[in-house]
Amino acid sequence: MPTDHARETVEPRHGVTDRGSTAVAHPNIALIKYWGKRDEELIIPYVDSLSMTLDVFPTTTTVRLTPGAGGDTVTLDGAPAQGEPRQRVIAFLDLVRELAGRAEPAAVTTRNAVPTGAGLASSASGFAALAVAAAAAYGLALDDTALSRLARRGSASASRSIFGGFALCHAGQGVGAAADHSSYAEPVPVPDFDPALVVALVNAGPKAVSSRTAMRHTVETSPLYPAWAMSSKGDLADMREALDRGDLDAVGEIAERNAFGMHATMLAARPAVRYLSPATVAVLDGVLQLRRDGTPAYATMDAGPNVKVLCRPADAAQVAETVLAAAPGCSVLTARRGPGARLRMRNEP
Ligand code: 2P0
């Protein structure tokens, strides 16, 4: 039975050392997708989403307060962050400072084990780790619900990475403070379902259009968007039942149709947003062939050309082989359900 390595509940001060507060978070892959915001400033999604947190590609983030410094510094994978990524981190720190009633600047250091911006949810692990580390550094004692709400202000998908295993992000109700309060993630206990997710890295480079820009454009111009958002409600209800039953085929079918629907909304945007490449389609063909040959395998794709294939752990090696044959040169690794975001304690390396 998977444990999801539940996040220890710790007072934030226990995670603070002279070197600052360090948090580790993992990316998640949505089986029911989030695409589109009804409030751009508060980052309130139009639709509920449901994901699996992975046990690969962690982000490790340290936040150290630097009283007396002229401003914040942000280091991403060993280099000073520039432009929008830097601005998003500073805006997030401003929010944490406002909540904590404090003003000190901070030095933020982040390492991603996942290729940044390649549609592999680095913003999910990134803002989940930043939320946990920054809350600790500034002395905010937040429970997991409040941390997920805070992480959402960085990236909506980050709210789900606060939790291990499966997590549901509520789109919430109302506007303004009511929307902010009601949009958060929570764990979805699925003790008897522990699939593998074979990740096919078709292209690990940064994507051409950020998901933030692409989803705004989709909401504004795609005539298919309202229909997908509506059908997503049914997908979520069906998904919850399929997860409860531990029914891999049903989970896979629902995840696949939900992902294809999301990509259909993008393809119908004016002009179209197309993340899927020829190699993506080749992998999708391979997945279809696996199913025809009797191996349950189902695909999902996010804001990039990479494909994630849901399957039984015992079939993961065969799925990986099929993916490699379909798209030679791509890199493949197998993920399982992973842990929620947590502070690294003093005595950890
Ligand atoms: C998801 N994606 O549910 C969907 C599916 C990509 C496709 O969440 O604007 O980086 O920061 O809230 O969370 C990617 O979007 O966007 C994403 P923002 P985010 O995983």
Tab-separated table of C-alpha atoms and ligand atoms in Angstrom:
chain	number	residue	atom	x	y	z
A	1	MET	CA	0.000	0.000	0.000
A	2	PRO	CA	1.567	3.326	-1.014
A	3	THR	CA	2.258	5.691	1.849
A	4	ASP	CA	3.000	8.860	-0.149
A	5	HIS	CA	5.592	9.618	2.536
A	6	ALA	CA	3.153	12.020	4.200
A	7	ARG	CA	4.542	15.469	4.825
A	8	GLU	CA	5.532	15.894	8.430
A	9	THR	CA	3.579	18.624	10.160
A	10	VAL	CA	6.244	20.913	11.525
A	11	GLU	CA	6.266	24.361	12.965
A	12	PRO	CA	8.003	26.515	10.391
A	13	ARG	CA	10.726	27.637	12.794
A	14	HIS	CA	11.991	24.053	13.047
A	15	GLY	CA	12.958	24.182	9.400
A	16	VAL	CA	14.849	27.471	9.643
A	17	THR	CA	18.622	27.452	9.998
A	18	ASP	CA	21.343	30.045	9.465
A	19	ARG	CA	21.384	28.873	5.887
A	20	GLY	CA	17.666	29.570	5.519
A	21	SER	CA	14.723	27.229	5.002
A	22	THR	CA	14.957	24.489	2.416
A	23	ALA	CA	11.974	22.674	0.940
A	24	VAL	CA	11.682	19.824	-1.556
A	25	ALA	CA	8.682	19.319	-3.846
A	26	HIS	CA	7.902	17.045	-6.773
A	27	PRO	CA	6.015	17.745	-9.990
A	28	ASN	CA	2.558	16.356	-10.591
A	29	ILE	CA	0.817	15.222	-13.741
A	30	ALA	CA	-2.866	16.070	-14.081
A	31	LEU	CA	-5.223	13.242	-15.045
A	32	ILE	CA	-7.996	15.848	-15.151
A	33	LYS	CA	-6.404	19.014	-16.496
A	34	TYR	CA	-6.404	22.612	-15.368
A	35	TRP	CA	-6.503	24.937	-18.370
A	36	GLY	CA	-7.798	28.515	-18.127
A	37	LYS	CA	-8.167	31.064	-15.327
A	38	ARG	CA	-11.264	32.970	-14.294
A	39	ASP	CA	-9.119	35.369	-12.262
A	40	GLU	CA	-5.661	36.099	-13.669
A	41	GLU	CA	-4.384	38.008	-10.651
A	42	LEU	CA	-5.439	35.567	-7.933
A	43	ILE	CA	-4.820	32.585	-10.258
A	44	ILE	CA	-8.268	31.022	-9.912
A	45	PRO	CA	-8.865	28.158	-12.372
A	46	TYR	CA	-12.067	27.714	-14.364
A	47	VAL	CA	-12.110	23.971	-13.737
A	48	ASP	CA	-11.266	21.539	-10.951
A	49	SER	CA	-8.228	19.360	-11.664
A	50	LEU	CA	-6.893	16.075	-10.311
A	51	SER	CA	-3.295	14.903	-10.437
A	52	MET	CA	-0.720	12.347	-9.391
A	53	THR	CA	2.419	13.678	-7.701
A	54	LEU	CA	5.523	11.951	-9.052
A	55	ASP	CA	8.571	10.505	-7.296
A	56	VAL	CA	11.006	11.951	-9.878
A	57	PHE	CA	12.341	15.396	-10.851
A	58	PRO	CA	12.276	17.126	-7.433
A	59	THR	CA	12.783	20.843	-7.000
A	60	THR	CA	14.862	21.958	-4.007
A	61	THR	CA	14.460	25.563	-2.929
A	62	THR	CA	16.139	27.531	-0.145
A	63	VAL	CA	14.847	30.869	1.107
A	64	ARG	CA	17.221	32.835	3.331
A	65	LEU	CA	16.255	36.226	4.735
A	66	THR	CA	18.830	38.919	3.992
A	67	PRO	CA	17.969	41.929	6.187
A	68	GLY	CA	19.874	44.980	5.027
A	69	ALA	CA	20.284	43.768	1.450
A	70	GLY	CA	19.073	46.076	-1.295
A	71	GLY	CA	16.513	43.597	-2.612
A	72	ASP	CA	15.765	39.974	-3.362
A	73	THR	CA	18.159	37.738	-5.248
A	74	VAL	CA	16.918	34.717	-7.187
A	75	THR	CA	19.248	31.958	-8.379
A	76	LEU	CA	17.814	29.288	-10.681
A	77	ASP	CA	19.918	26.200	-11.399
A	78	GLY	CA	23.121	28.031	-10.492
A	79	ALA	CA	22.541	31.217	-12.519
A	80	PRO	CA	20.801	34.489	-11.631
A	81	ALA	CA	17.155	34.269	-12.767
A	82	GLN	CA	16.130	36.880	-15.306
A	83	GLY	CA	12.956	38.397	-16.706
A	84	GLU	CA	9.594	36.799	-16.013
A	85	PRO	CA	10.774	33.848	-13.882
A	86	ARG	CA	12.570	36.285	-11.577
A	87	GLN	CA	9.567	38.626	-11.424
A	88	ARG	CA	7.229	35.759	-10.555
A	89	VAL	CA	9.417	34.682	-7.624
A	90	ILE	CA	9.692	38.260	-6.325
A	91	ALA	CA	5.921	38.801	-6.649
A	92	PHE	CA	5.440	35.579	-4.688
A	93	LEU	CA	7.839	36.742	-1.947
A	94	ASP	CA	5.923	40.054	-1.808
A	95	LEU	CA	2.742	38.083	-1.163
A	96	VAL	CA	4.388	36.038	1.607
A	97	ARG	CA	5.817	39.229	3.166
A	98	GLU	CA	2.365	40.823	3.087
A	99	LEU	CA	0.828	37.781	4.804
A	100	ALA	CA	3.618	37.694	7.404
A	101	GLY	CA	3.663	41.475	7.992
A	102	ARG	CA	7.404	41.550	7.349
A	103	ALA	CA	9.628	43.412	4.928
A	104	GLU	CA	13.063	41.743	4.809
A	105	PRO	CA	14.396	40.828	1.382
A	106	ALA	CA	15.434	37.245	0.715
A	107	ALA	CA	17.897	35.178	-1.265
A	108	VAL	CA	16.148	32.357	-3.110
A	109	THR	CA	18.117	29.446	-4.549
A	110	THR	CA	16.334	26.814	-6.624
A	111	ARG	CA	17.478	23.614	-8.259
A	112	ASN	CA	15.223	21.725	-10.623
A	113	ALA	CA	15.918	18.116	-11.439
A	114	VAL	CA	13.344	18.563	-14.213
A	115	PRO	CA	14.034	20.486	-17.440
A	116	THR	CA	12.565	23.937	-16.710
A	117	GLY	CA	9.640	25.059	-18.875
A	118	ALA	CA	9.401	21.855	-20.918
A	119	GLY	CA	5.819	20.941	-20.027
A	120	LEU	CA	6.983	18.758	-17.171
A	121	ALA	CA	5.425	20.782	-14.425
A	122	SER	CA	8.567	22.521	-13.142
A	123	SER	CA	6.379	25.453	-12.088
A	124	ALA	CA	4.290	23.027	-10.010
A	125	SER	CA	7.243	21.636	-8.058
A	126	GLY	CA	8.913	25.073	-8.105
A	127	PHE	CA	6.122	27.083	-6.510
A	128	ALA	CA	5.193	24.265	-4.114
A	129	ALA	CA	8.791	24.212	-2.839
A	130	LEU	CA	8.922	28.024	-2.753
A	131	ALA	CA	5.643	28.234	-0.813
A	132	VAL	CA	6.846	25.792	1.849
A	133	ALA	CA	10.344	27.315	2.141
A	134	ALA	CA	9.206	30.961	2.089
A	135	ALA	CA	6.388	30.366	4.604
A	136	ALA	CA	8.951	28.809	6.970
A	137	ALA	CA	11.558	31.518	6.411
A	138	TYR	CA	9.056	34.299	7.138
A	139	GLY	CA	7.557	32.481	10.141
A	140	LEU	CA	4.106	31.789	8.678
A	141	ALA	CA	2.525	28.736	10.342
A	142	LEU	CA	0.265	27.431	7.582
A	143	ASP	CA	-1.488	24.084	7.376
A	144	ASP	CA	-1.405	22.110	4.134
A	145	THR	CA	-4.658	23.645	2.868
A	146	ALA	CA	-3.310	27.159	3.400
A	147	LEU	CA	0.032	26.173	1.832
A	148	SER	CA	-1.792	24.860	-1.235
A	149	ARG	CA	-3.750	28.115	-1.477
A	150	LEU	CA	-0.481	30.039	-1.227
A	151	ALA	CA	1.284	27.819	-3.798
A	152	ARG	CA	-1.662	28.408	-6.167
A	153	ARG	CA	-0.757	32.116	-6.251
A	154	GLY	CA	2.522	31.100	-7.887
A	155	SER	CA	1.065	28.521	-10.278
A	156	ALA	CA	-2.298	26.809	-9.983
A	157	SER	CA	-0.785	23.370	-10.596
A	158	ALA	CA	1.621	23.978	-7.670
A	159	SER	CA	-1.282	23.771	-5.214
A	160	ARG	CA	-1.510	20.034	-6.033
A	161	SER	CA	2.214	19.359	-5.441
A	162	ILE	CA	1.817	20.257	-1.760
A	163	PHE	CA	0.312	16.763	-1.463
A	164	GLY	CA	1.713	13.364	-2.285
A	165	GLY	CA	-0.168	10.715	-4.232
A	166	PHE	CA	-3.372	11.974	-5.837
A	167	ALA	CA	-4.637	15.517	-5.271
A	168	LEU	CA	-7.669	17.541	-6.317
A	169	CYS	CA	-7.482	21.307	-6.885
A	170	HIS	CA	-10.808	23.057	-6.390
A	171	ALA	CA	-11.570	25.874	-8.802
A	172	GLY	CA	-13.550	27.450	-5.949
A	173	GLN	CA	-16.598	29.704	-6.006
A	174	GLY	CA	-17.344	33.417	-6.067
A	175	VAL	CA	-14.954	36.244	-6.781
A	176	GLY	CA	-12.168	38.061	-4.957
A	177	ALA	CA	-11.503	36.909	-1.392
A	178	ALA	CA	-14.230	34.232	-1.600
A	179	ALA	CA	-12.634	32.736	-4.705
A	180	ASP	CA	-9.180	32.881	-3.139
A	181	HIS	CA	-10.409	31.118	-0.011
A	182	SER	CA	-12.316	28.379	-1.825
A	183	SER	CA	-9.642	27.509	-4.416
A	184	TYR	CA	-7.136	25.078	-2.882
A	185	ALA	CA	-5.977	21.490	-3.233
A	186	GLU	CA	-6.614	18.491	-1.036
A	187	PRO	CA	-5.378	14.913	-1.068
A	188	VAL	CA	-7.519	12.234	-2.704
A	189	PRO	CA	-6.881	9.059	-0.738
A	190	VAL	CA	-6.488	6.158	-3.160
A	191	PRO	CA	-4.643	3.569	-1.083
A	192	ASP	CA	-4.965	0.662	-3.496
A	193	PHE	CA	-4.012	2.312	-6.761
A	194	ASP	CA	-0.308	2.590	-7.511
A	195	PRO	CA	0.220	2.789	-11.285
A	196	ALA	CA	3.401	3.583	-13.171
A	197	LEU	CA	3.721	6.691	-15.326
A	198	VAL	CA	6.236	6.258	-18.133
A	199	VAL	CA	7.494	9.733	-19.062
A	200	ALA	CA	8.619	10.091	-22.678
A	201	LEU	CA	10.829	13.170	-22.963
A	202	VAL	CA	10.362	13.874	-26.632
A	203	ASN	CA	11.974	17.281	-26.389
A	204	ALA	CA	13.355	18.611	-23.123
A	205	GLY	CA	13.897	22.161	-24.402
A	206	PRO	CA	11.770	25.086	-23.263
A	207	LYS	CA	8.396	25.339	-24.951
A	208	ALA	CA	7.584	27.951	-27.583
A	209	VAL	CA	4.560	29.389	-25.776
A	210	SER	CA	4.215	29.456	-21.986
A	211	SER	CA	1.188	27.650	-20.626
A	212	ARG	CA	0.105	30.891	-18.978
A	213	THR	CA	-0.038	32.725	-22.307
A	214	ALA	CA	-1.494	29.734	-24.146
A	215	MET	CA	-4.331	29.171	-21.712
A	216	ARG	CA	-5.307	32.845	-21.745
A	217	HIS	CA	-5.361	32.787	-25.550
A	218	THR	CA	-7.406	29.559	-25.527
A	219	VAL	CA	-10.023	30.970	-23.147
A	220	GLU	CA	-10.263	34.187	-25.173
A	221	THR	CA	-10.451	32.713	-28.683
A	222	SER	CA	-11.304	28.992	-28.737
A	223	PRO	CA	-14.966	28.208	-29.452
A	224	LEU	CA	-14.368	24.719	-28.008
A	225	TYR	CA	-13.197	25.927	-24.601
A	226	PRO	CA	-16.624	26.195	-22.878
A	227	ALA	CA	-17.586	22.690	-24.051
A	228	TRP	CA	-14.350	21.165	-22.725
A	229	ALA	CA	-14.686	23.001	-19.380
A	230	MET	CA	-18.224	21.648	-19.072
A	231	SER	CA	-17.257	18.087	-20.039
A	232	SER	CA	-14.390	18.198	-17.566
A	233	LYS	CA	-16.907	18.164	-14.698
A	234	GLY	CA	-18.213	14.788	-15.877
A	235	ASP	CA	-14.656	13.553	-16.415
A	236	LEU	CA	-13.774	14.442	-12.831
A	237	ALA	CA	-16.796	12.641	-11.376
A	238	ASP	CA	-16.040	9.556	-13.501
A	239	MET	CA	-12.349	9.739	-12.563
A	240	ARG	CA	-13.063	9.763	-8.848
A	241	GLU	CA	-15.200	6.640	-9.182
A	242	ALA	CA	-12.568	4.918	-11.337
A	243	LEU	CA	-9.843	5.759	-8.790
A	244	ASP	CA	-11.996	4.434	-5.956
A	245	ARG	CA	-12.365	1.171	-7.867
A	246	GLY	CA	-8.631	1.096	-8.673
A	247	ASP	CA	-9.684	0.596	-12.291
A	248	LEU	CA	-6.613	1.364	-14.413
A	249	ASP	CA	-8.470	1.051	-17.730
A	250	ALA	CA	-11.170	3.493	-16.697
A	251	VAL	CA	-8.654	5.932	-15.134
A	252	GLY	CA	-6.566	5.784	-18.309
A	253	GLU	CA	-9.487	6.232	-20.702
A	254	ILE	CA	-10.832	9.220	-18.775
A	255	ALA	CA	-7.374	10.829	-18.457
A	256	GLU	CA	-6.721	10.345	-22.172
A	257	ARG	CA	-10.033	11.822	-23.303
A	258	ASN	CA	-9.650	14.770	-20.929
A	259	ALA	CA	-6.131	15.528	-22.247
A	260	PHE	CA	-7.164	15.191	-25.901
A	261	GLY	CA	-10.093	17.504	-25.192
A	262	MET	CA	-7.764	20.113	-23.684
A	263	HIS	CA	-5.480	19.935	-26.724
A	264	ALA	CA	-8.534	20.200	-28.994
A	265	THR	CA	-9.444	23.498	-27.318
A	266	MET	CA	-5.940	24.781	-28.056
A	267	LEU	CA	-5.991	23.594	-31.655
A	268	ALA	CA	-9.266	25.461	-32.140
A	269	ALA	CA	-7.827	28.694	-30.702
A	270	ARG	CA	-7.275	31.493	-33.230
A	271	PRO	CA	-4.465	31.198	-34.137
A	272	ALA	CA	-3.990	27.594	-32.993
A	273	VAL	CA	-1.690	26.611	-30.150
A	274	ARG	CA	-0.094	23.283	-31.004
A	275	TYR	CA	2.236	21.614	-28.524
A	276	LEU	CA	2.069	18.140	-30.064
A	277	SER	CA	4.954	17.283	-32.399
A	278	PRO	CA	5.404	14.429	-34.918
A	279	ALA	CA	7.311	12.503	-32.227
A	280	THR	CA	4.371	13.008	-29.836
A	281	VAL	CA	2.014	11.484	-32.393
A	282	ALA	CA	4.413	8.580	-33.002
A	283	VAL	CA	4.404	7.807	-29.276
A	284	LEU	CA	0.593	8.045	-29.218
A	285	ASP	CA	0.479	5.502	-32.059
A	286	GLY	CA	2.749	3.223	-30.018
A	287	VAL	CA	0.409	3.501	-27.027
A	288	LEU	CA	-2.577	2.604	-29.202
A	289	GLN	CA	-0.721	-0.415	-30.557
A	290	LEU	CA	0.112	-1.563	-27.028
A	291	ARG	CA	-3.593	-1.518	-26.196
A	292	ARG	CA	-4.488	-3.426	-29.364
A	293	ASP	CA	-1.923	-6.021	-28.309
A	294	GLY	CA	-3.534	-6.327	-24.879
A	295	THR	CA	-1.334	-4.107	-22.674
A	296	PRO	CA	-3.308	-1.432	-20.797
A	297	ALA	CA	-1.493	1.852	-21.506
A	298	TYR	CA	-2.988	5.344	-21.734
A	299	ALA	CA	-1.449	8.685	-22.676
A	300	THR	CA	-1.673	12.191	-21.330
A	301	MET	CA	0.070	15.335	-22.603
A	302	ASP	CA	0.494	18.781	-21.082
A	303	ALA	CA	1.733	22.093	-22.438
A	304	GLY	CA	4.540	20.507	-24.427
A	305	PRO	CA	5.350	17.616	-26.784
A	306	ASN	CA	6.205	15.084	-24.045
A	307	VAL	CA	3.924	12.132	-23.394
A	308	LYS	CA	3.208	10.448	-20.072
A	309	VAL	CA	1.896	6.902	-20.296
A	310	LEU	CA	-0.149	5.413	-17.475
A	311	CYS	CA	0.269	1.655	-17.110
A	312	ARG	CA	0.732	-1.227	-14.676
A	313	PRO	CA	4.164	-1.182	-12.989
A	314	ALA	CA	4.783	-4.680	-14.355
A	315	ASP	CA	4.278	-3.365	-17.919
A	316	ALA	CA	6.457	-0.246	-17.544
A	317	ALA	CA	9.556	-1.776	-19.174
A	318	GLN	CA	7.543	-2.928	-22.197
A	319	VAL	CA	5.861	0.479	-22.462
A	320	ALA	CA	9.257	2.219	-22.276
A	321	GLU	CA	10.585	-0.049	-25.021
A	322	THR	CA	7.590	0.720	-27.250
A	323	VAL	CA	7.991	4.450	-26.665
A	324	LEU	CA	11.681	4.316	-27.572
A	325	ALA	CA	10.931	2.339	-30.739
A	326	ALA	CA	8.266	4.897	-31.723
A	327	ALA	CA	10.424	7.948	-31.046
A	328	PRO	CA	14.107	6.984	-31.238
A	329	GLY	CA	16.297	9.454	-29.406
A	330	CYS	CA	13.733	10.433	-26.824
A	331	SER	CA	14.570	9.728	-23.199
A	332	VAL	CA	12.240	7.667	-21.077
A	333	LEU	CA	11.887	7.138	-17.377
A	334	THR	CA	9.303	5.522	-15.172
A	335	ALA	CA	7.713	7.439	-12.320
A	336	ARG	CA	5.477	6.257	-9.509
A	337	ARG	CA	3.362	8.207	-7.042
A	338	GLY	CA	5.597	10.468	-4.991
A	339	PRO	CA	5.622	12.488	-1.773
A	340	GLY	CA	4.150	15.873	-0.914
A	341	ALA	CA	6.219	19.028	-0.461
A	342	ARG	CA	8.133	19.174	2.788
A	343	LEU	CA	10.734	21.133	4.676
A	344	ARG	CA	14.174	19.616	4.831
A	345	MET	CA	15.197	19.263	8.438
A	346	ARG	CA	18.441	20.522	9.967
A	347	ASN	CA	20.183	17.178	10.074
A	348	GLU	CA	19.381	16.210	6.477
A	349	PRO	CA	22.128	16.549	3.887
B	1	2P0	C1	-2.229	20.908	-15.452
B	1	2P0	N1	-1.026	22.480	-16.967
B	1	2P0	O1	-3.337	20.718	-14.936
B	1	2P0	C2	-2.212	21.710	-16.740
B	1	2P0	C3	-2.364	20.845	-17.941
B	1	2P0	C4	-0.516	22.280	-18.268
B	1	2P0	C5	-1.510	21.462	-18.994
B	1	2P0	O2	-1.103	23.450	-14.993
B	1	2P0	O3	-0.523	30.004	-15.191
B	1	2P0	O4	2.138	26.357	-14.874
B	1	2P0	O5	1.128	29.241	-13.522
B	1	2P0	O6	-1.291	28.726	-13.189
B	1	2P0	O7	0.115	25.728	-13.481
B	1	2P0	C6	0.463	24.324	-16.435
B	1	2P0	O8	0.072	25.548	-16.019
B	1	2P0	O9	-0.004	27.662	-15.060
B	1	2P0	C7	-0.602	23.395	-16.088
B	1	2P0	P1	-0.188	28.960	-14.180
B	1	2P0	P2	0.660	26.281	-14.736
B	1	2P0	O10	-1.176	20.420	-14.985
